[in-house]
Short mmCIF file of C-alpha atoms in Angstrom, two decimals:
data_model
loop_
_atom_site.label_atom_id
_atom_site.label_comp_id
_atom_site.label_asym_id
_atom_site.label_seq_id
_atom_site.Cartn_x
_atom_site.Cartn_y
_atom_site.Cartn_z
CA MET U 299 92.92 29.59 -18.55
CA ARG U 300 91.50 30.65 -15.21
CA ALA U 301 92.03 28.35 -12.23
CA ILE U 302 90.61 28.73 -8.73
CA SER U 303 91.53 26.57 -5.76
CA TRP U 304 91.04 26.77 -2.00
CA LEU U 305 94.13 27.48 0.12
CA GLY U 306 92.58 28.18 3.48
CA THR U 307 90.36 30.78 5.12
CA ARG U 308 90.41 34.11 6.87
CA SER U 309 86.82 33.77 8.00
CA SER U 310 86.58 36.91 10.16
CA ILE U 311 86.73 39.17 7.12
CA PHE U 312 84.36 37.03 5.08
CA LEU U 313 81.83 36.79 7.93
CA MET U 314 81.93 40.56 8.30
CA SER U 315 81.32 41.14 4.62
CA THR U 316 78.63 38.48 4.39
CA ALA U 317 76.77 40.16 7.24
CA ARG U 318 76.92 43.45 5.40
CA ARG U 319 75.65 41.93 2.18
CA ARG U 320 72.78 40.23 4.00
CA LEU U 321 71.90 43.52 5.67
CA CYS U 322 71.81 45.26 2.30
CA GLU U 323 69.79 42.48 0.69
CA ASN U 324 67.24 42.28 3.48
CA VAL U 325 66.79 45.98 4.20
CA ARG U 326 67.10 47.56 0.75
CA TRP U 327 64.00 49.39 -0.38
CA PRO U 328 63.10 51.49 -3.42
CA MET U 329 64.61 54.95 -3.27
CA ARG U 330 62.12 57.54 -2.07
CA ASP U 331 61.32 60.39 -4.40
CA LEU U 332 63.56 63.41 -3.94
CA HIS U 333 61.54 66.61 -4.26
CA LEU U 334 62.90 70.02 -5.06
CA SER U 335 61.35 71.19 -1.79
CA HIS U 336 63.52 68.65 0.12
CA LEU U 337 66.63 70.02 -1.57
CA ALA U 338 65.54 73.60 -0.93
CA LYS U 339 65.02 72.87 2.77
CA SER U 340 68.50 71.32 3.06
CA LEU U 341 69.95 74.49 1.53
CA GLY U 342 67.85 76.89 3.55
CA VAL U 343 66.12 78.48 0.54
CA ASP U 344 62.58 78.55 -0.85
CA CYS U 345 61.11 76.92 -3.95
CA GLN U 346 59.86 79.16 -6.71
CA ASN U 347 57.01 78.21 -9.07
CA GLY U 348 56.02 75.04 -7.28
CA ASP U 349 57.65 71.71 -6.52
CA ALA U 350 59.01 68.85 -8.66
CA VAL U 351 60.19 65.26 -8.27
CA LEU U 352 63.89 65.07 -9.16
CA ARG U 353 65.11 61.92 -10.90
CA GLY U 354 68.64 63.06 -11.59
CA LEU U 355 71.17 65.88 -11.71
CA ALA U 356 72.78 67.65 -14.67
CA ILE U 357 75.23 70.54 -15.03
CA ASP U 358 75.40 70.34 -18.84
CA SER U 359 72.20 71.00 -20.77
CA ARG U 360 73.29 68.49 -23.42
CA ALA U 361 73.42 65.74 -20.80
CA VAL U 362 69.98 66.43 -19.32
CA LYS U 363 67.59 63.49 -19.06
CA PRO U 364 63.84 63.67 -18.35
CA GLY U 365 63.24 64.39 -14.68
CA ASP U 366 66.63 66.04 -14.02
CA LEU U 367 67.43 69.09 -11.96
CA PHE U 368 69.55 71.39 -14.12
CA VAL U 369 72.14 73.39 -12.17
CA ALA U 370 73.04 76.56 -14.05
CA ILE U 371 76.72 77.04 -13.26
CA VAL U 372 78.42 80.36 -13.94
CA GLY U 373 81.88 79.49 -15.26
CA ASP U 374 84.82 81.47 -16.54
CA ARG U 375 83.78 81.03 -20.16
CA VAL U 376 80.22 79.66 -20.09
CA ASP U 377 77.16 80.74 -18.14
CA GLY U 378 74.70 77.91 -17.54
CA HIS U 379 71.82 80.38 -17.35
CA ASP U 380 72.14 80.81 -21.12
CA PHE U 381 71.21 77.14 -21.55
CA ILE U 382 68.19 76.85 -19.26
CA GLU U 383 65.72 76.71 -22.15
CA SER U 384 67.80 73.99 -23.81
CA ALA U 385 67.86 72.01 -20.57
CA LEU U 386 64.09 72.28 -20.21
CA ALA U 387 63.63 71.15 -23.81
CA ASN U 388 65.69 68.06 -23.01
CA GLY U 389 63.46 67.17 -20.05
CA ALA U 390 64.70 69.08 -17.01
CA VAL U 391 61.85 69.53 -14.52
CA ALA U 392 63.52 72.11 -12.27
CA VAL U 393 66.39 74.58 -12.24
CA ALA U 394 68.93 75.69 -9.65
CA CYS U 395 70.13 79.18 -10.56
CA ALA U 396 72.40 81.86 -9.18
CA ARG U 397 70.12 84.77 -10.15
CA PRO U 398 66.40 85.30 -10.83
CA ILE U 399 65.03 83.81 -14.04
CA ASP U 400 61.91 84.68 -16.00
CA THR U 401 61.05 81.13 -17.01
CA PRO U 402 58.04 79.84 -14.99
CA VAL U 403 59.61 76.54 -13.94
CA PRO U 404 60.12 75.07 -10.44
CA SER U 405 63.41 76.52 -9.25
CA ILE U 406 65.65 77.46 -6.37
CA GLN U 407 68.07 80.37 -6.28
CA ILE U 408 71.45 79.98 -4.59
CA ALA U 409 74.80 81.46 -5.53
CA ASP U 410 76.96 78.41 -4.75
CA SER U 411 76.29 75.73 -7.37
CA ASN U 412 78.78 73.38 -5.70
CA GLN U 413 76.64 73.50 -2.56
CA VAL U 414 73.54 72.60 -4.58
CA CYS U 415 75.25 69.58 -6.13
CA ALA U 416 76.74 68.45 -2.83
CA SER U 417 73.37 68.66 -1.04
CA PHE U 418 71.73 66.73 -3.87
CA GLY U 419 74.38 64.02 -3.60
CA ARG U 420 74.09 63.79 0.18
CA LEU U 421 70.30 63.46 0.05
CA MET U 422 70.54 60.66 -2.51
CA ARG U 423 73.24 58.90 -0.50
CA ALA U 424 71.25 59.15 2.74
CA ASP U 425 68.37 57.21 1.17
CA PHE U 426 70.53 54.56 -0.48
CA GLY U 427 70.40 51.03 0.92
CA GLY U 428 73.21 49.44 -1.10
CA VAL U 429 76.99 49.49 -0.69
CA VAL U 430 79.21 52.40 -1.69
CA ILE U 431 82.87 51.78 -2.47
CA GLY U 432 85.11 54.86 -2.56
CA ILE U 433 88.45 54.80 -4.39
CA THR U 434 91.29 57.31 -4.22
CA GLY U 435 95.03 57.47 -4.84
CA SER U 436 97.60 59.39 -6.85
CA ALA U 437 97.53 56.96 -9.76
CA GLY U 438 95.37 54.09 -10.98
CA LYS U 439 92.00 55.32 -9.69
CA THR U 440 90.17 54.99 -12.98
CA THR U 441 91.62 51.57 -13.81
CA ALA U 442 90.89 50.22 -10.32
CA LYS U 443 87.39 51.69 -10.54
CA SER U 444 86.86 50.03 -13.91
CA PHE U 445 88.08 46.67 -12.59
CA LEU U 446 85.71 46.90 -9.64
CA GLU U 447 82.81 48.06 -11.79
CA SER U 448 83.38 45.05 -14.05
CA ILE U 449 83.38 42.71 -11.04
CA CYS U 450 80.38 44.23 -9.28
CA SER U 451 78.32 44.25 -12.48
CA GLY U 452 78.66 40.47 -12.51
CA ALA U 453 77.31 40.27 -8.95
CA GLY U 454 74.49 42.81 -9.07
CA SER U 455 73.29 46.12 -10.47
CA THR U 456 76.08 48.69 -10.33
CA VAL U 457 76.68 52.38 -10.96
CA ALA U 458 80.17 53.84 -11.17
CA THR U 459 81.94 57.10 -11.86
CA SER U 460 81.88 58.02 -15.54
CA GLY U 461 85.00 59.36 -17.23
CA ASN U 462 86.89 61.78 -15.00
CA GLN U 463 83.92 62.85 -12.87
CA ASN U 464 85.82 62.47 -9.61
CA ASN U 465 85.71 66.03 -8.22
CA GLU U 466 83.28 68.24 -6.25
CA LEU U 467 80.85 68.27 -9.18
CA GLY U 468 81.50 64.80 -10.55
CA VAL U 469 80.91 62.87 -7.33
CA PRO U 470 77.37 64.31 -6.89
CA LEU U 471 76.64 63.37 -10.52
CA THR U 472 77.56 59.78 -9.66
CA LEU U 473 75.54 59.82 -6.45
CA ALA U 474 72.54 61.18 -8.38
CA ARG U 475 72.48 57.86 -10.24
CA LEU U 476 71.65 56.11 -6.97
CA SER U 477 68.07 56.85 -8.00
CA GLU U 478 68.48 53.68 -10.11
CA ASN U 479 68.63 51.80 -6.77
CA PRO U 480 71.67 49.66 -7.63
CA GLU U 481 73.23 47.16 -5.26
CA PHE U 482 76.71 48.66 -5.66
CA ALA U 483 78.07 52.15 -6.30
CA VAL U 484 81.75 52.60 -7.15
CA VAL U 485 82.80 56.22 -6.60
CA GLU U 486 86.19 57.56 -7.71
CA MET U 487 87.57 60.50 -5.72
CA GLY U 488 90.29 62.90 -6.87
CA ALA U 489 91.95 65.79 -5.08
CA SER U 490 93.46 69.15 -6.00
CA ARG U 491 94.25 70.29 -2.47
CA LYS U 492 94.19 69.18 1.14
CA GLY U 493 90.64 68.61 2.35
CA ASP U 494 89.23 67.59 -1.04
CA ILE U 495 88.99 63.87 -0.24
CA ALA U 496 87.38 64.62 3.13
CA TYR U 497 84.79 66.77 1.36
CA LEU U 498 84.00 64.11 -1.25
CA LYS U 499 83.90 61.39 1.38
CA SER U 500 81.36 63.43 3.36
CA MET U 501 79.04 63.08 0.35
CA ALA U 502 79.71 59.51 -0.71
CA ALA U 503 80.04 57.99 2.80
CA PRO U 504 81.65 54.79 1.52
CA GLN U 505 81.39 51.63 3.59
CA ILE U 506 84.48 50.36 1.75
CA ALA U 507 87.36 52.84 1.36
CA VAL U 508 90.07 51.91 -1.14
CA LEU U 509 93.40 53.76 -0.90
CA LEU U 510 95.70 52.81 -3.77
CA ASN U 511 98.81 54.92 -3.21
CA ALA U 512 100.29 58.36 -2.58
CA LEU U 513 102.85 59.37 -5.22
CA GLU U 514 104.61 62.48 -6.47
CA ALA U 515 101.90 63.30 -9.04
CA HIS U 516 100.80 66.97 -8.67
CA VAL U 517 103.32 67.53 -5.87
CA GLY U 518 103.77 71.09 -7.12
CA ARG U 519 100.11 71.77 -6.40
CA PHE U 520 100.14 70.11 -2.98
CA GLY U 521 103.52 71.44 -1.87
CA SER U 522 105.00 68.18 -0.60
CA LEU U 523 104.61 64.42 -0.75
CA ASP U 524 103.67 64.44 2.94
CA THR U 525 100.66 66.62 2.12
CA ILE U 526 99.63 64.16 -0.61
CA VAL U 527 99.91 61.28 1.87
CA GLU U 528 97.78 63.21 4.35
CA THR U 529 95.20 64.19 1.73
CA LYS U 530 94.74 60.73 0.24
CA GLY U 531 94.47 59.35 3.77
CA GLU U 532 91.38 61.48 4.41
CA ILE U 533 89.30 58.67 2.91
CA LEU U 534 90.17 56.63 6.02
CA ASP U 535 88.97 59.14 8.59
CA ASN U 536 85.84 58.46 10.67
CA LEU U 537 85.39 54.88 9.48
CA THR U 538 83.46 52.61 11.82
CA GLU U 539 83.79 48.98 12.88
CA ALA U 540 81.23 48.10 10.21
CA ASP U 541 83.40 49.62 7.46
CA THR U 542 86.40 48.21 5.59
CA ALA U 543 89.60 49.91 4.48
CA VAL U 544 91.38 48.37 1.48
CA LEU U 545 95.06 49.36 1.66
CA ASN U 546 98.22 48.84 -0.39
CA ALA U 547 100.61 46.79 1.75
CA ASP U 548 103.52 47.71 -0.53
CA GLN U 549 103.27 51.45 0.17
CA LEU U 550 105.69 53.09 2.62
CA HIS U 551 102.72 54.69 4.36
CA TYR U 552 100.79 51.45 4.88
CA ALA U 553 101.37 51.21 8.64
CA SER U 554 100.26 54.78 9.33
CA TRP U 555 97.23 54.41 7.07
CA ARG U 556 96.30 51.21 8.86
CA LYS U 557 96.28 53.06 12.18
CA ARG U 558 94.34 55.94 10.66
CA ALA U 559 91.61 53.58 9.42
CA ALA U 560 90.91 52.16 12.89
CA PRO U 561 88.48 50.78 13.99
CA ALA U 562 87.55 49.64 10.47
CA LYS U 563 88.39 46.18 9.21
CA ILE U 564 91.50 46.08 7.01
CA ILE U 565 92.06 44.12 3.82
CA ALA U 566 95.56 44.62 2.43
CA PHE U 567 96.66 43.92 -1.14
CA GLY U 568 100.06 43.75 -2.80
CA GLU U 569 103.19 41.64 -3.04
CA ASP U 570 104.13 41.91 0.64
CA SER U 571 103.78 38.68 2.59
CA SER U 572 101.35 40.40 5.00
CA ALA U 573 98.84 41.15 2.23
CA ASP U 574 95.43 39.45 2.43
CA VAL U 575 95.13 39.60 -1.36
CA ARG U 576 98.70 38.73 -2.37
CA LEU U 577 100.40 38.37 -5.71
CA LEU U 578 102.05 34.96 -5.79
CA ASP U 579 103.35 34.93 -9.35
CA THR U 580 103.20 36.98 -12.53
CA VAL U 581 104.17 36.42 -16.14
CA ASP U 582 104.46 39.75 -17.95
CA HIS U 583 103.40 39.66 -21.62
CA GLY U 584 104.18 43.33 -22.19
CA LEU U 585 101.49 45.14 -24.15
CA ASP U 586 99.35 41.99 -24.16
CA GLY U 587 98.90 42.01 -20.39
CA SER U 588 99.92 39.55 -17.69
CA ASP U 589 99.17 36.12 -16.28
CA ILE U 590 98.90 36.38 -12.51
CA THR U 591 98.38 34.01 -9.61
CA VAL U 592 96.85 35.49 -6.47
CA ASP U 593 96.12 34.29 -2.96
CA MET U 594 92.79 35.99 -2.31
CA LEU U 595 92.10 35.48 1.40
CA GLY U 596 92.84 31.79 1.08
CA THR U 597 91.52 31.24 -2.43
CA ARG U 598 94.16 30.71 -5.09
CA VAL U 599 93.18 32.44 -8.34
CA ALA U 600 95.09 32.25 -11.63
CA LEU U 601 93.88 34.58 -14.36
CA ARG U 602 94.83 36.68 -17.37
CA LEU U 603 94.88 40.49 -17.38
CA SER U 604 94.46 42.50 -20.55
CA ILE U 605 95.70 45.64 -18.78
CA PRO U 606 99.46 45.86 -19.38
CA GLY U 607 102.19 46.64 -16.89
CA LYS U 608 102.81 46.33 -13.18
CA ALA U 609 100.32 49.11 -12.43
CA GLY U 610 97.59 47.02 -14.07
CA VAL U 611 98.43 44.13 -11.76
CA THR U 612 98.36 46.36 -8.68
CA ASN U 613 95.00 47.87 -9.62
CA ALA U 614 93.57 44.41 -10.23
CA LEU U 615 94.70 43.33 -6.76
CA ALA U 616 93.03 46.38 -5.23
CA ALA U 617 89.76 45.61 -7.00
CA MET U 618 89.93 41.97 -5.95
CA ALA U 619 90.45 43.04 -2.33
CA ALA U 620 87.44 45.35 -2.42
CA ALA U 621 85.35 42.63 -4.06
CA ALA U 622 86.45 40.18 -1.37
CA ALA U 623 85.16 42.64 1.24
CA LEU U 624 81.82 42.45 -0.57
CA ASP U 625 81.93 38.64 -0.38
CA ILE U 626 81.57 38.36 -4.14
CA ASP U 627 82.17 34.85 -5.41
CA PRO U 628 85.82 34.30 -6.47
CA ASP U 629 84.76 33.08 -9.90
CA VAL U 630 82.73 36.26 -10.46
CA ILE U 631 85.74 38.30 -9.35
CA ALA U 632 88.00 36.49 -11.79
CA GLN U 633 85.53 36.90 -14.65
CA GLY U 634 85.27 40.63 -13.94
CA ILE U 635 89.04 41.08 -13.89
CA GLU U 636 89.55 39.16 -17.13
CA ALA U 637 86.74 40.98 -18.93
CA LEU U 638 88.28 44.45 -18.61
CA SER U 639 90.20 45.98 -21.50
CA PRO U 640 92.34 49.13 -21.24
CA VAL U 641 90.38 52.36 -20.99
CA GLU U 642 90.85 54.81 -23.87
CA GLY U 643 93.72 57.17 -23.15
CA ARG U 644 94.99 55.02 -20.29
CA GLY U 645 97.10 52.44 -22.06
CA ASN U 646 94.83 51.13 -24.80
CA THR U 647 96.60 49.89 -27.92
CA ILE U 648 95.55 51.17 -31.36
CA GLN U 649 96.60 49.16 -34.41
CA LEU U 650 97.59 51.40 -37.31
CA ASP U 651 98.55 50.63 -40.90
CA ARG U 652 101.88 48.96 -41.71
CA GLY U 653 101.82 47.03 -38.43
CA ILE U 654 102.33 50.15 -36.31
CA ARG U 655 101.00 49.91 -32.76
CA LEU U 656 100.19 53.07 -30.81
CA ILE U 657 99.83 52.90 -27.02
CA ASN U 658 97.44 55.69 -26.09
CA ASP U 659 98.37 56.64 -22.51
CA CYS U 660 97.99 60.39 -22.91
CA TYR U 661 95.35 61.02 -20.25
CA ASN U 662 97.84 61.93 -17.54
CA ALA U 663 101.42 61.44 -16.43
CA SER U 664 103.59 61.39 -13.31
CA PRO U 665 107.22 60.29 -12.91
CA SER U 666 106.28 56.87 -11.57
CA SER U 667 103.60 56.23 -14.20
CA VAL U 668 105.91 57.31 -17.04
CA MET U 669 108.66 55.01 -15.79
CA ALA U 670 106.19 52.13 -15.59
CA ALA U 671 104.87 52.84 -19.10
CA LEU U 672 108.43 52.86 -20.46
CA ASP U 673 109.09 49.51 -18.78
CA THR U 674 106.07 48.12 -20.63
CA LEU U 675 107.18 49.65 -23.93
CA ASN U 676 110.59 48.08 -23.43
CA LYS U 677 109.02 44.62 -23.66
CA ALA U 678 107.82 45.31 -27.23
CA ARG U 679 109.94 44.32 -30.19
CA PRO U 680 112.05 47.09 -31.79
CA PRO U 681 111.65 49.60 -33.25
CA ARG U 682 110.12 51.58 -30.40
CA THR U 683 109.44 55.28 -29.89
CA ALA U 684 108.33 57.06 -26.74
CA VAL U 685 106.40 60.28 -27.39
CA LEU U 686 106.61 62.02 -24.02
CA ALA U 687 105.20 65.42 -23.11
CA ASP U 688 105.72 67.48 -19.95
CA MET U 689 104.69 66.05 -16.59
CA LEU U 690 103.01 69.09 -15.08
CA GLU U 691 102.47 70.24 -11.48
CA LEU U 692 105.76 68.87 -10.15
CA GLY U 693 106.89 72.20 -8.70
CA ASP U 694 110.57 73.11 -8.47
CA ASP U 695 111.56 69.46 -8.86
CA GLY U 696 110.04 69.26 -12.35
CA PRO U 697 113.37 69.44 -14.24
CA ARG U 698 114.91 66.77 -12.01
CA TYR U 699 112.02 64.36 -12.54
CA HIS U 700 112.29 64.82 -16.32
CA ARG U 701 116.04 64.19 -16.23
CA GLU U 702 115.38 60.96 -14.32
CA VAL U 703 113.00 59.86 -17.08
CA GLY U 704 115.73 60.56 -19.65
CA LYS U 705 118.23 58.45 -17.71
CA HIS U 706 115.69 55.64 -17.42
CA LEU U 707 115.19 55.72 -21.19
CA SER U 708 118.95 55.36 -21.67
CA ASN U 709 119.10 52.39 -19.30
CA LEU U 710 116.26 50.63 -21.13
CA GLY U 711 117.68 51.19 -24.58
CA ILE U 712 114.41 52.19 -26.25
CA GLU U 713 115.40 53.33 -29.73
CA ARG U 714 113.89 56.82 -29.89
CA VAL U 715 112.18 59.47 -27.80
CA ILE U 716 110.14 62.42 -29.04
CA ALA U 717 110.03 64.99 -26.25
CA VAL U 718 107.28 67.62 -26.29
CA GLY U 719 107.28 70.73 -24.12
CA GLU U 720 109.66 72.95 -22.17
CA LEU U 721 110.22 70.52 -19.30
CA SER U 722 110.61 67.57 -21.65
CA ALA U 723 113.73 69.20 -23.10
CA HIS U 724 115.38 67.80 -19.96
CA ILE U 725 114.39 64.30 -21.09
CA LYS U 726 116.11 64.84 -24.44
CA ASP U 727 119.23 66.30 -22.84
CA SER U 728 119.52 63.48 -20.30
CA CYS U 729 119.18 60.42 -22.52
CA SER U 730 121.65 58.74 -24.86
CA VAL U 731 119.09 57.41 -27.36
CA GLN U 732 117.97 59.15 -30.55
CA ALA U 733 115.97 62.14 -29.36
CA LEU U 734 113.85 64.83 -30.97
CA HIS U 735 112.36 67.83 -29.23
CA PHE U 736 109.29 69.92 -30.04
CA SER U 737 108.24 73.00 -28.10
CA ASP U 738 104.59 71.92 -27.96
CA THR U 739 102.03 69.66 -29.59
CA ASN U 740 101.32 72.20 -32.33
CA GLU U 741 104.95 72.04 -33.46
CA LEU U 742 104.88 68.24 -33.31
CA LEU U 743 101.79 68.13 -35.50
CA ALA U 744 103.31 70.59 -37.97
CA ASP U 745 106.54 68.63 -38.41
CA CYS U 746 105.79 65.07 -37.36
CA PRO U 747 108.61 62.57 -37.97
CA ASP U 748 108.19 59.32 -39.89
CA PHE U 749 107.46 56.03 -38.17
CA LEU U 750 108.74 52.66 -39.32
CA GLN U 751 106.86 49.51 -40.23
CA ASP U 752 105.94 47.44 -37.16
CA GLU U 753 107.01 50.25 -34.83
CA THR U 754 105.49 50.53 -31.35
CA ILE U 755 104.75 54.08 -30.19
CA LEU U 756 104.03 55.05 -26.59
CA VAL U 757 102.21 58.38 -26.18
CA LYS U 758 102.22 59.76 -22.64
CA GLY U 759 102.08 63.18 -21.02
CA SER U 760 100.02 65.37 -18.74
CA ARG U 761 96.54 66.11 -20.04
CA GLY U 762 97.28 69.81 -20.38
CA MET U 763 99.90 69.01 -23.03
CA GLN U 764 97.13 67.83 -25.42
CA LEU U 765 98.86 64.75 -26.78
CA ASP U 766 95.38 63.40 -27.49
CA ARG U 767 95.51 65.62 -30.59
CA PHE U 768 98.58 63.72 -31.75
CA VAL U 769 96.76 60.42 -31.20
CA THR U 770 93.76 61.68 -33.19
CA SER U 771 96.02 62.83 -36.01
CA MET U 772 97.80 59.49 -36.16
CA THR U 773 94.60 57.45 -36.16
CA SER U 774 92.99 59.62 -38.83
CA SER U 775 95.84 59.03 -41.28
CA LEU U 776 96.29 55.29 -41.16
CA GLY U 777 97.64 54.94 -44.69
CA ASP U 778 101.08 56.40 -44.12
CA ALA U 779 101.00 56.68 -40.30
CA LYS U 780 102.18 60.27 -40.46
CA CYS U 781 100.67 63.28 -38.73
#
């Protein structure tokens, strides 16, 4: 049962956010039409075969909607130019291409498709009168985005990042949907290297910047944790007094991020006593979620989360803090938090035959997220099995991180682990529980072990390890719950 009570006030933050909301409500106007000629001018090229009004952006001919600009991307395995006719059949009104085309359709020619998409996104953002919320971090971005999307949808029209479209192509696809003239846009931002967040932020220009954390995920790609901290912090650069930074008060880097965000307003979330949105109490129900009590800038909120684990609680706090910056009613915030169920591949539970429960958390993995997932699995009744594949992009420290996971498994006493991949052999060798090892997912699928009645199975690994194939195999054979 949700309960909301008034504890006090931190009126300076609420007055700031109310002013912003009133500005948006009073000044918002219908989005102006974006013409191909406008885009061409921003790119310094000419239109061919006339002009067109652009309603949206597509880089996949199958996803084209009427009125879209289709960007023909030349990839390693697929050339978008081969699908121009298909895109036009689906309603594309113009084409951006890297080489001349024979089709008499409004078009622009430019070699860099990323530049086309970025310019499209920037033009849409420049004409948008609502509020953009940007979210980044090493872990939890999609869950925090989904929480905030659920909240904002209860307060007004909202667009948000779809799936994993959080890179240099995905962010423009989200910004293209600003043509719908929503009140809120929630934009997730990921990074592969230093400078990526700065680049994405230059397109999205969020008035509210949410920084969840900086963890060891992908440290092999970045080179060091310090570089990850620096990169994630790029979302805080060049904020103004009218903007708000939402920061994790429990992170070691909180103080430096707070300075970096100046002169923006700060709303902190977490368990630390300094947090503006602070966790007061939690009752962990394992796979069934948590009951939490939160002091949200003076409003006491008690609610139930369906997202399991401590990470779910942290992401909910982040979303509540961002929603508080928007001055969304506390009851609407609570309703949005309680309405969200786990996203597929990110901790959703699948009920199989014979009482077997499968926790599908195979979208990605880092040492901290695997440890947290194992803690959640440990709250389930025995028997329990952890199916863990390699955590990739950890650099030279990869073996050590996998050994630490094995030791954590031993400390928890989870009954069995199935390790998949070369690095995961270190998990098997470092734990004292029953352990099986498979060289890759293909070998696992070819010789899948049996699972017991009422067993709980956690499936987690880096996306490149393709454990989603194991999940599909399990769910397609419900009768005996074998691969």
